[in-house]
Amino acid sequence: MENIITWDVKYSVGIERIDLEHKIFLDLIKNFQKEIFENVSDERLFRLILEIEKYAEFHFISEENFMKLINYPKLEQHINLHFDLLEKLNVAKHSNVNKNDFLNFTVAWFVNHTIQEDKQIYNYCKENNIEINFKLDIVNE
Amino acid sequence: MNNILIIDDLEENLKVVEGILEESGYNTQIATSGKEGIKYCQNIDFDLFLIDVRMPELNGFETYQLIKQNSKNINIPALFFVAKTDYENIPKVFEQGGVDIISKPFQKNELLARVNSHLEIHKQRAQLMELNVTKDKFFSIIAHDLKNPFNVILAYSKELLKNHKKYDNEKREQLIKSVNNNANNAYKLLENLLTWSQSQNGVIKYLPNKIHLKILIFEIMFNLKEQADKKNIQVLDDISENELIYADGNMTAIVLRNLISNAIKFTANGGNIVISSEFQENSNFLEISVKDSGVGISKNKINDLFSIDKNTSTKGTENEKGTGLRLLLCKEFAERNGGKIWVESEVGKGSNFKFTVPIKNISNSKK
Ligand SMILES: Nc1ncnc2c1ncn2[C@@H]1O[C@H](COP(=O)(O)OP(=O)(O)OP(=O)(O)O)[C@@H](O)[C@H]1O
Ligand SMILES: [Fe+2]
């Protein structure tokens, strides 16, 4: 089984809490790949998709809350991108010709959305000297 | 009753939803924009809408409002697709008249269950509304049409009781005639009401049989002959000798009797009526026609003739009063036989009432 994707500094958006969530998201994707490879039951894959789905929802709200906090000007645009992603996730999970399609969809989503869109949030903070205070206490203790 | 219109700008989602619904036996129509959906609504009757909220140009809510404004699908419930985290639009769905949301992503079984239960609610609602209209019609008939003849009967019979000795024979006879006429009217109305209420309550059972049409019409004409002769109306039976139909005899007789009796009533002295039949090609139906040379019916009234919430009753050529109930009975029973009823008419030239009956056992007729 080739490794479909691994965390890399190039995926870091520079906001600790968001990075952490992205890492968990990656972990879910990688686990999904592993279990497809192990030929687990459809029921099990369905539950894993559900987990990814729920985590995506959670993560989007986290990001949106952060954007609101810093008065991010492209907030509405970014929220709409999240809606688009959820709609596409829906399509991907129902077009279950092949569970690999769903996998590929999530990977492409991670790479594109994170690098292109989420990084802009960080850039905005930098350009406007906004102090980023979005850390996880448990990590820093 | 399961024609569903799905409107979404995301074509892949249309395909997913269409696939799930068709697999479960629903008819679907898909549209990739609000505009396209509205266009379909002008020609097709739907039972349910599934509309995406976020669409370019017309959004889902605007689309639904426009559909409700100017098309034949005014009272059709809509379910809206909303992204799971779109917390702004979720409550708006209900403010905008939607009956439910389907979140994206959704679960297949959940989608089916929601669609199914809203179709069911919609169906029951339509039935309730129909029942309510029927009930209103009943009460309005009892309150107005039945009360009038009794007013006359009571007043005139009281007058006769008190003063009959004072009147000369001619005057007395006139009053008695009035009482009798009104009693007749009241009785006719009661009879129609009773038949109608029985048909509504399902008391009258549909019992189809092979029926010899010519004989049936002969029996009906036997009772209507006097009425026609009084107005010198010639009734021509143009049905071929061995025309057989497969229908409920009583119901078919009620339809024919009422149509012929109306034809006599709305045709002036010396006119004529033709009863004929024609086989409908490529179908299992015979088309029966009752054509008169009477007063005819205006275009704007024709549409209301068979509808229960409009009273279209007018007096006959000899001022015969009516209840406006018989065409409703005709429609009811023509349809229970599995057929249809309609009319072609021109004011001043005459009317041609037509209905269809099956010629052989077809199982999908309404029971
Ligand atoms: N053959 C006809 N020619 C012209 N008008 C007709 C004809 N048949 C029906 N109509 C119109 O349709 C109306 C409704 O007819 P319907 O038979 O239901 O009730 P009605 O004739 O008024 O009352 P009733 O049936 O109690 O005599 C009539 O009042 C009349 O205006
Ligand atoms: Fe994002």
Short mmCIF file of C-alpha atoms and ligand atoms in Angstrom, two decimals, chain A residues 59-60 63 78 82 113 118, ligand 2:
data_model
loop_
_atom_site.label_atom_id
_atom_site.label_comp_id
_atom_site.label_asym_id
_atom_site.label_seq_id
_atom_site.Cartn_x
_atom_site.Cartn_y
_atom_site.Cartn_z
CA HIS A 59 -13.44 21.65 11.50
CA PHE A 60 -15.29 24.07 9.24
CA GLU A 63 -12.18 27.76 10.99
CA HIS A 78 -14.68 31.07 2.50
CA HIS A 82 -17.09 25.05 2.90
CA HIS A 113 -8.45 23.78 0.05
CA ASP A 118 -6.70 28.35 4.41
FE FE C 2 -11.38 26.17 5.18
#
